[in-house]
Amino acid sequence: MQRLQAFKYELVPTGEQQHDMRRFAGACRFVFNKALALQKENYEAGGKFIGYVAMAKRLTEWRNGADTPWLKDAPVHPLQHALKDLERAYKNFFAKRAAFPKFKKRGQRDSFRYPDPKQFKLDQANGRIFLPKLGWMRLRLSRPVQGTLCNATVSFSAGKWFVSVQAEREVVQPVPQATSAVGIDVGIARFATFSDGSYLAPLNSFKRHEARLRRAQRAMSRKTKFSNNWKKAKARVQRIHAHIGNARRDYLHKATTTISKNHAMVCIEDLQVRNMSRSAAGSADVPGRNVQAKSGLNKSILDQGWFEFRRQLGYKLAWNGGWLIAVPPQNTSRTCPACGCVSAGNRLTQAKFACIECGFEDNADVVGAVNILARGHRVAACGESAQLGRSAKQEPAEAAAQLTA
Ligand SMILES: [Zn+2]
């Protein structure tokens, strides 16, 4: 089977290269926004969706036109790729997978991609990469790239430039080393509880850094916008954000690697994490209920990174020959694993499960995990209605593509 994997490295650019990379990222953002504005305008005038090919023709006009001659200085392929990004955003919106595309803002995920391996050269022996209109640039080659190069994305984050190189290689369809199956219940008090009774402690990296972050944000708001001190304060806020992100990624990667190595089948609840963490405040017409409590929960959910946890489990299990099964979440926390009785009365407190029929008692999260595992077995054995999910077949390319060092 083909494995697509991304390898991300920090770049060591010269001052001039940094300057150019900022300009290129800005040009891509400009093209994306201009195309989005055009698309909207065209729609309001009753026109049909403008496809990539037609839009790319406009790009050529913009590059050769008198209004934006500086677009000509940026490499053309990343600019075209920005149009592809927009088209994909529209497709996701049409398929109801995502919200309507938004205009990009400066300083938010500045990046540009060279979509074809012919457009760059990676010299691993000397730890450098050649990028069009930028020339050779040093990079911190922390590990070798494996496979055939596919594309390269340059991005800016927390004051540093990175390049993420995607490569594809043929790997033997793996046979799982482990033979066991496990159910996992994700929660707030415990990040994840396993059906064998063990659990992962909550990931509170965000909470721990929250006070520091708030202080830094307050300090930034007191500075005159765009002054030197404001820029310094802003860089500090971004560093704290990056730190939180790194700690969370590290924790999740370690956890999901261990789980996918030790189990051949992993069952989880098919929770719509995206819906759960959607803005609790609601809109002006329809204000949300329990905003305070929900925003706390939202933050916890985002903090815990359940969605990321599940995504990583999906592709890592596929890499190890294992299987991730998402089961319907109804009543997993209210069903007695001993007698099968379903009642809200079984779950009087958040932490404890006590069956009103047979008196069975256990930790509520463990009971949830046991029920999830049982349901997963039924799904695997006789196809009980469930989304057989996110394992080898359904999202490998995209999941793997997102993987970074
Ligand atoms: Zn019972």
Short mmCIF file of C-alpha atoms and ligand atoms in Angstrom, two decimals:
data_model
loop_
_atom_site.label_atom_id
_atom_site.label_comp_id
_atom_site.label_asym_id
_atom_site.label_seq_id
_atom_site.Cartn_x
_atom_site.Cartn_y
_atom_site.Cartn_z
CA MET A 1 0.00 0.00 0.00
CA GLN A 2 1.04 3.60 -0.63
CA ARG A 3 1.89 5.69 2.37
CA LEU A 4 1.83 9.48 2.04
CA GLN A 5 3.73 11.17 4.82
CA ALA A 6 4.80 14.71 5.57
CA PHE A 7 8.22 15.64 6.93
CA LYS A 8 8.47 19.08 8.49
CA TYR A 9 11.70 20.99 9.05
CA GLU A 10 12.67 24.40 10.32
CA LEU A 11 14.21 26.59 7.63
CA VAL A 12 17.28 28.75 8.19
CA PRO A 13 16.69 31.59 5.68
CA THR A 14 18.81 34.67 5.04
CA GLY A 15 17.27 38.07 5.69
CA GLU A 16 16.51 38.49 2.02
CA GLN A 17 14.89 35.07 1.80
CA GLN A 18 12.70 35.87 4.80
CA HIS A 19 11.64 39.08 3.15
CA ASP A 20 10.79 37.26 -0.08
CA MET A 21 8.92 34.48 1.69
CA ARG A 22 6.76 37.06 3.45
CA ARG A 23 6.02 38.65 0.09
CA PHE A 24 5.18 35.30 -1.55
CA ALA A 25 2.85 34.30 1.27
CA GLY A 26 1.24 37.73 0.96
CA ALA A 27 0.82 37.32 -2.80
CA CYS A 28 -0.87 33.92 -2.33
CA ARG A 29 -3.19 35.41 0.26
CA PHE A 30 -3.98 38.29 -2.10
CA VAL A 31 -4.81 35.91 -4.95
CA PHE A 32 -6.98 33.73 -2.71
CA ASN A 33 -8.92 36.75 -1.42
CA LYS A 34 -9.27 38.36 -4.84
CA ALA A 35 -10.61 35.12 -6.32
CA LEU A 36 -13.01 34.69 -3.40
CA ALA A 37 -14.30 38.26 -3.81
CA LEU A 38 -14.75 37.66 -7.53
CA GLN A 39 -16.56 34.39 -6.89
CA LYS A 40 -18.97 36.12 -4.48
CA GLU A 41 -19.58 39.04 -6.80
CA ASN A 42 -20.23 36.69 -9.68
CA TYR A 43 -22.67 34.61 -7.61
CA GLU A 44 -24.61 37.71 -6.52
CA ALA A 45 -24.87 38.75 -10.16
CA GLY A 46 -26.47 35.36 -10.89
CA GLY A 47 -23.38 33.82 -12.50
CA LYS A 48 -22.27 30.21 -12.22
CA PHE A 49 -19.36 29.01 -10.09
CA ILE A 50 -16.03 29.89 -11.74
CA GLY A 51 -13.94 26.75 -12.07
CA TYR A 52 -10.19 26.49 -11.55
CA VAL A 53 -9.20 26.72 -15.21
CA ALA A 54 -11.19 29.91 -15.81
CA MET A 55 -9.87 31.40 -12.58
CA ALA A 56 -6.27 30.56 -13.51
CA LYS A 57 -6.76 32.57 -16.71
CA ARG A 58 -7.77 35.55 -14.59
CA LEU A 59 -4.64 35.05 -12.52
CA THR A 60 -2.55 35.39 -15.67
CA GLU A 61 -4.36 38.67 -16.40
CA TRP A 62 -3.72 39.92 -12.86
CA ARG A 63 -0.04 39.04 -13.12
CA ASN A 64 0.31 40.83 -16.43
CA GLY A 65 -2.02 43.72 -15.60
CA ALA A 66 -1.05 47.21 -14.52
CA ASP A 67 -2.86 47.12 -11.15
CA THR A 68 -0.83 44.39 -9.47
CA PRO A 69 2.52 44.15 -11.25
CA TRP A 70 4.18 42.84 -8.07
CA LEU A 71 2.28 39.54 -8.47
CA LYS A 72 4.74 38.80 -11.23
CA ASP A 73 7.57 38.67 -8.67
CA ALA A 74 6.02 35.72 -6.84
CA PRO A 75 6.45 32.17 -8.17
CA VAL A 76 3.47 31.22 -10.31
CA HIS A 77 2.81 27.68 -9.04
CA PRO A 78 2.12 28.66 -5.43
CA LEU A 79 -0.25 31.36 -6.71
CA GLN A 80 -2.11 28.80 -8.81
CA HIS A 81 -2.19 26.51 -5.82
CA ALA A 82 -3.91 29.26 -3.80
CA LEU A 83 -6.72 29.09 -6.38
CA LYS A 84 -6.86 25.31 -5.97
CA ASP A 85 -7.13 25.82 -2.21
CA LEU A 86 -10.08 28.12 -2.75
CA GLU A 87 -11.74 25.63 -5.08
CA ARG A 88 -11.33 22.89 -2.49
CA ALA A 89 -12.77 25.16 0.20
CA TYR A 90 -15.82 25.72 -2.02
CA LYS A 91 -16.17 21.98 -2.71
CA ASN A 92 -16.06 21.23 1.01
CA PHE A 93 -18.70 23.88 1.53
CA PHE A 94 -20.95 22.49 -1.24
CA ALA A 95 -20.58 19.00 0.25
CA LYS A 96 -21.54 20.44 3.67
CA ARG A 97 -18.19 19.39 5.12
CA ALA A 98 -17.13 22.92 5.98
CA ALA A 99 -18.37 26.46 6.47
CA PHE A 100 -18.32 29.02 3.67
CA PRO A 101 -14.74 30.03 2.70
CA LYS A 102 -13.41 33.03 4.58
CA PHE A 103 -11.06 35.76 3.53
CA LYS A 104 -7.51 35.14 4.73
CA LYS A 105 -5.92 37.61 7.08
CA ARG A 106 -2.32 38.63 7.30
CA GLY A 107 -0.39 36.79 9.98
CA GLN A 108 -2.77 33.85 10.14
CA ARG A 109 -1.21 30.69 8.80
CA ASP A 110 0.99 32.46 6.28
CA SER A 111 2.07 29.79 3.81
CA PHE A 112 2.56 28.85 0.19
CA ARG A 113 2.96 25.53 -1.57
CA TYR A 114 5.03 24.28 -4.49
CA PRO A 115 2.62 21.59 -5.67
CA ASP A 116 4.99 19.68 -7.96
CA PRO A 117 8.28 17.92 -7.09
CA LYS A 118 9.82 19.32 -10.29
CA GLN A 119 9.61 22.78 -8.72
CA PHE A 120 12.06 22.18 -5.87
CA LYS A 121 15.23 20.26 -5.09
CA LEU A 122 15.98 18.64 -1.75
CA ASP A 123 19.67 18.09 -1.06
CA GLN A 124 19.56 15.87 2.00
CA ALA A 125 23.31 15.26 2.10
CA ASN A 126 23.98 18.95 2.60
CA GLY A 127 20.81 19.78 4.53
CA ARG A 128 19.45 22.30 2.08
CA ILE A 129 16.49 22.86 -0.24
CA PHE A 130 16.17 24.78 -3.49
CA LEU A 131 12.95 26.74 -3.94
CA PRO A 132 12.05 28.76 -7.07
CA LYS A 133 12.71 32.50 -6.74
CA LEU A 134 14.30 31.88 -3.33
CA GLY A 135 17.34 29.80 -4.21
CA TRP A 136 19.14 27.36 -1.92
CA MET A 137 18.16 27.54 1.73
CA ARG A 138 19.48 25.66 4.74
CA LEU A 139 17.10 23.54 6.79
CA ARG A 140 17.39 21.65 10.05
CA LEU A 141 17.17 18.11 8.70
CA SER A 142 16.10 16.36 11.89
CA ARG A 143 15.36 13.07 10.09
CA PRO A 144 15.59 11.85 6.49
CA VAL A 145 12.70 12.13 4.04
CA GLN A 146 11.56 8.67 2.94
CA GLY A 147 9.98 8.04 -0.45
CA THR A 148 9.29 10.01 -3.63
CA LEU A 149 8.80 13.73 -3.14
CA CYS A 150 5.31 15.07 -3.89
CA ASN A 151 5.14 18.72 -2.87
CA ALA A 152 6.60 21.28 -0.47
CA THR A 153 4.78 23.81 1.70
CA VAL A 154 6.54 26.78 3.27
CA SER A 155 4.86 28.21 6.36
CA PHE A 156 5.47 30.80 9.03
CA SER A 157 4.59 30.15 12.64
CA ALA A 158 5.57 31.88 15.88
CA GLY A 159 8.46 33.75 14.31
CA LYS A 160 9.95 30.79 12.45
CA TRP A 161 9.81 29.52 8.89
CA PHE A 162 9.20 25.85 8.15
CA VAL A 163 9.02 23.62 5.13
CA SER A 164 6.83 20.54 5.08
CA VAL A 165 7.76 18.03 2.38
CA GLN A 166 5.25 15.37 1.45
CA ALA A 167 6.60 12.08 0.19
CA GLU A 168 4.99 8.86 -0.94
CA ARG A 169 6.37 5.36 -0.62
CA GLU A 170 5.24 1.78 -1.04
CA VAL A 171 5.00 -0.12 2.22
CA VAL A 172 3.99 -3.74 2.73
CA GLN A 173 0.45 -4.12 3.96
CA PRO A 174 1.25 -4.56 7.64
CA VAL A 175 0.03 -7.47 9.74
CA PRO A 176 -0.93 -6.25 13.18
CA GLN A 177 1.52 -7.31 15.87
CA ALA A 178 -1.12 -7.06 18.54
CA THR A 179 -4.26 -9.18 18.62
CA SER A 180 -6.23 -7.45 21.35
CA ALA A 181 -9.24 -5.16 21.06
CA VAL A 182 -9.94 -2.18 23.27
CA GLY A 183 -12.78 0.30 23.80
CA ILE A 184 -12.00 3.93 24.56
CA ASP A 185 -14.26 6.46 26.24
CA VAL A 186 -13.06 10.04 25.96
CA GLY A 187 -13.96 12.52 28.65
CA ILE A 188 -13.06 15.65 30.51
CA ALA A 189 -12.02 14.32 33.91
CA ARG A 190 -9.90 11.68 32.17
CA PHE A 191 -8.66 12.26 28.68
CA ALA A 192 -9.34 8.66 27.69
CA THR A 193 -10.51 5.62 29.65
CA PHE A 194 -9.83 2.11 28.34
CA SER A 195 -12.10 -0.90 28.68
CA ASP A 196 -9.39 -2.69 30.66
CA GLY A 197 -9.71 -0.05 33.38
CA SER A 198 -6.56 1.96 32.64
CA TYR A 199 -6.76 5.61 31.58
CA LEU A 200 -4.86 8.63 30.31
CA ALA A 201 -4.68 11.72 32.52
CA PRO A 202 -6.26 14.88 31.11
CA LEU A 203 -4.11 17.05 28.97
CA ASN A 204 -4.18 20.39 30.72
CA SER A 205 -1.42 22.05 28.82
CA PHE A 206 -3.70 24.86 27.79
CA LYS A 207 -5.03 25.46 31.29
CA ARG A 208 -1.54 25.47 32.70
CA HIS A 209 -0.45 28.14 30.26
CA GLU A 210 -3.74 29.99 30.25
CA ALA A 211 -2.80 32.50 32.94
CA ARG A 212 0.50 33.21 31.21
CA LEU A 213 -1.29 33.62 27.90
CA ARG A 214 -3.90 35.95 29.37
CA ARG A 215 -1.23 38.12 30.94
CA ALA A 216 0.64 38.34 27.67
CA GLN A 217 -2.54 39.19 25.78
CA ARG A 218 -3.38 41.91 28.28
CA ALA A 219 0.09 43.37 27.98
CA MET A 220 -0.29 43.39 24.22
CA SER A 221 -3.65 45.18 24.35
CA ARG A 222 -2.10 48.01 26.37
CA LYS A 223 0.50 48.76 23.72
CA THR A 224 -0.06 51.12 20.81
CA LYS A 225 -1.04 48.99 17.86
CA PHE A 226 1.78 48.30 15.37
CA SER A 227 4.39 49.97 17.60
CA ASN A 228 7.63 48.12 18.27
CA ASN A 229 6.54 47.20 21.78
CA TRP A 230 3.24 45.92 20.45
CA LYS A 231 5.11 43.73 17.97
CA LYS A 232 7.27 42.33 20.76
CA ALA A 233 4.21 41.62 22.91
CA LYS A 234 2.50 39.97 19.96
CA ALA A 235 5.48 37.72 19.32
CA ARG A 236 5.30 36.67 22.97
CA VAL A 237 1.62 35.74 22.66
CA GLN A 238 2.41 33.71 19.55
CA ARG A 239 5.27 31.92 21.30
CA ILE A 240 2.97 30.84 24.12
CA HIS A 241 0.40 29.61 21.59
CA ALA A 242 3.11 27.64 19.78
CA HIS A 243 4.31 26.17 23.06
CA ILE A 244 0.80 24.99 23.94
CA GLY A 245 0.38 23.49 20.49
CA ASN A 246 3.69 21.63 20.67
CA ALA A 247 2.97 20.18 24.10
CA ARG A 248 -0.44 18.99 22.96
CA ARG A 249 0.85 17.46 19.73
CA ASP A 250 3.63 15.67 21.56
CA TYR A 251 1.23 14.21 24.13
CA LEU A 252 -1.26 13.05 21.53
CA HIS A 253 1.37 11.49 19.28
CA LYS A 254 2.87 9.48 22.13
CA ALA A 255 -0.55 8.28 23.28
CA THR A 256 -1.84 7.29 19.85
CA THR A 257 1.42 5.54 18.90
CA THR A 258 1.28 3.38 22.02
CA ILE A 259 -2.39 2.52 21.55
CA SER A 260 -2.06 1.64 17.88
CA LYS A 261 0.95 -0.59 18.54
CA ASN A 262 -0.72 -2.48 21.38
CA HIS A 263 -4.13 -3.13 19.87
CA ALA A 264 -5.40 -4.54 16.59
CA MET A 265 -8.91 -3.16 17.01
CA VAL A 266 -9.79 0.10 18.71
CA CYS A 267 -13.41 1.14 19.27
CA ILE A 268 -14.44 4.70 20.01
CA GLU A 269 -17.66 6.69 20.14
CA ASP A 270 -18.63 8.41 16.95
CA LEU A 271 -18.94 11.80 18.63
CA GLN A 272 -19.33 14.82 16.46
CA VAL A 273 -16.54 16.74 18.11
CA ARG A 274 -16.85 19.50 15.57
CA ASN A 275 -20.48 20.09 16.48
CA MET A 276 -19.81 19.89 20.19
CA SER A 277 -17.11 22.51 20.08
CA ARG A 278 -19.04 24.88 17.84
CA SER A 279 -19.60 28.35 19.25
CA ALA A 280 -21.90 28.15 22.24
CA ALA A 281 -22.73 31.85 22.15
CA GLY A 282 -25.14 31.40 19.24
CA SER A 283 -26.15 34.33 17.06
CA ALA A 284 -27.91 37.60 17.86
CA ASP A 285 -31.27 36.10 16.82
CA VAL A 286 -30.75 32.76 18.50
CA PRO A 287 -28.62 33.24 21.60
CA GLY A 288 -27.07 30.07 22.95
CA ARG A 289 -28.16 28.48 26.21
CA ASN A 290 -25.78 27.74 29.08
CA VAL A 291 -23.15 29.78 27.31
CA GLN A 292 -20.84 29.92 30.30
CA ALA A 293 -20.86 26.19 30.99
CA LYS A 294 -20.63 25.30 27.33
CA SER A 295 -17.77 27.63 26.61
CA GLY A 296 -15.93 25.94 29.48
CA LEU A 297 -16.72 22.58 27.93
CA ASN A 298 -15.78 23.84 24.48
CA LYS A 299 -12.44 24.98 25.71
CA SER A 300 -11.87 21.66 27.41
CA ILE A 301 -12.78 19.77 24.28
CA LEU A 302 -10.48 21.84 22.16
CA ASP A 303 -7.83 21.61 24.82
CA GLN A 304 -8.08 17.86 24.92
CA GLY A 305 -7.82 17.53 21.19
CA TRP A 306 -10.22 14.61 20.87
CA PHE A 307 -10.66 15.17 17.21
CA GLU A 308 -6.92 15.09 16.68
CA PHE A 309 -6.68 12.01 18.90
CA ARG A 310 -9.18 10.18 16.76
CA ARG A 311 -7.56 11.31 13.51
CA GLN A 312 -4.14 10.10 14.62
CA LEU A 313 -5.55 6.79 15.85
CA GLY A 314 -7.18 6.31 12.44
CA TYR A 315 -4.05 6.57 10.35
CA LYS A 316 -1.65 5.01 12.84
CA LEU A 317 -3.84 1.93 13.19
CA ALA A 318 -4.02 1.71 9.40
CA TRP A 319 -0.22 1.93 9.26
CA ASN A 320 0.06 -0.91 11.76
CA GLY A 321 -2.58 -3.03 10.04
CA GLY A 322 -5.13 -2.34 12.77
CA TRP A 323 -8.68 -1.15 12.69
CA LEU A 324 -10.52 1.84 14.14
CA ILE A 325 -14.25 1.41 14.63
CA ALA A 326 -16.52 4.35 15.46
CA VAL A 327 -19.73 3.18 17.15
CA PRO A 328 -22.97 5.14 17.70
CA PRO A 329 -22.73 6.88 21.07
CA GLN A 330 -26.35 6.40 22.22
CA ASN A 331 -26.58 5.13 25.82
CA THR A 332 -23.02 3.87 26.11
CA SER A 333 -22.82 5.60 29.46
CA ARG A 334 -26.22 4.38 30.70
CA THR A 335 -26.19 0.70 29.77
CA CYS A 336 -25.26 -1.89 32.38
CA PRO A 337 -22.56 -4.19 31.02
CA ALA A 338 -23.69 -6.97 33.39
CA CYS A 339 -27.44 -7.18 32.71
CA GLY A 340 -28.01 -4.83 29.77
CA CYS A 341 -30.43 -2.55 31.62
CA VAL A 342 -30.58 0.94 30.09
CA SER A 343 -31.50 3.75 32.45
CA ALA A 344 -30.48 7.28 33.26
CA GLY A 345 -30.75 6.16 36.91
CA ASN A 346 -27.68 3.97 36.38
CA ARG A 347 -25.58 7.08 36.22
CA LEU A 348 -26.40 9.19 39.25
CA THR A 349 -23.07 10.99 39.42
CA GLN A 350 -20.55 11.87 36.75
CA ALA A 351 -17.95 9.46 38.13
CA LYS A 352 -19.91 6.44 39.31
CA PHE A 353 -22.04 3.82 37.60
CA ALA A 354 -24.50 1.77 39.72
CA CYS A 355 -27.08 -0.44 38.01
CA ILE A 356 -30.60 -0.03 39.40
CA GLU A 357 -31.53 -3.56 38.27
CA CYS A 358 -28.64 -5.82 39.25
CA GLY A 359 -26.52 -3.60 41.46
CA PHE A 360 -23.39 -3.77 39.28
CA GLU A 361 -20.99 -0.94 40.16
CA ASP A 362 -17.90 0.47 38.51
CA ASN A 363 -16.27 3.69 37.39
CA ALA A 364 -18.63 5.32 34.89
CA ASP A 365 -15.96 5.94 32.27
CA VAL A 366 -14.78 2.32 32.41
CA VAL A 367 -18.38 1.17 31.92
CA GLY A 368 -18.62 3.48 28.92
CA ALA A 369 -15.44 2.02 27.43
CA VAL A 370 -16.63 -1.56 28.02
CA ASN A 371 -19.94 -0.79 26.27
CA ILE A 372 -18.12 0.86 23.39
CA LEU A 373 -15.93 -2.23 22.99
CA ALA A 374 -18.97 -4.57 23.08
CA ARG A 375 -20.71 -2.45 20.45
CA GLY A 376 -17.54 -2.41 18.37
CA HIS A 377 -17.41 -6.21 18.44
CA ARG A 378 -21.02 -6.37 17.22
CA VAL A 379 -20.27 -3.88 14.47
CA ALA A 380 -17.24 -5.88 13.36
CA ALA A 381 -19.01 -9.25 13.56
CA CYS A 382 -22.40 -8.59 12.01
CA GLY A 383 -22.30 -5.06 10.69
CA GLU A 384 -24.58 -3.52 13.27
CA SER A 385 -25.44 -0.11 11.93
CA ALA A 386 -22.51 2.11 12.57
CA GLN A 387 -20.08 4.14 10.69
CA LEU A 388 -17.20 1.78 10.12
CA GLY A 389 -14.94 4.57 10.34
CA ARG A 390 -11.84 6.35 9.49
CA SER A 391 -9.62 3.34 9.19
CA ALA A 392 -7.50 2.19 6.29
CA LYS A 393 -10.06 2.74 3.56
CA GLN A 394 -11.72 6.00 4.36
CA GLU A 395 -9.28 8.71 5.07
CA PRO A 396 -5.74 7.50 4.70
CA ALA A 397 -4.36 9.96 2.21
CA GLU A 398 -5.75 13.04 3.81
CA ALA A 399 -4.98 11.91 7.33
CA ALA A 400 -1.45 10.96 6.48
CA ALA A 401 -1.02 14.15 4.55
CA GLN A 402 -1.71 16.16 7.64
CA LEU A 403 0.90 14.34 9.65
CA THR A 404 3.87 16.43 10.54
CA ALA A 405 7.00 15.75 12.50
ZN ZN B 1 -27.26 -4.37 35.65
#
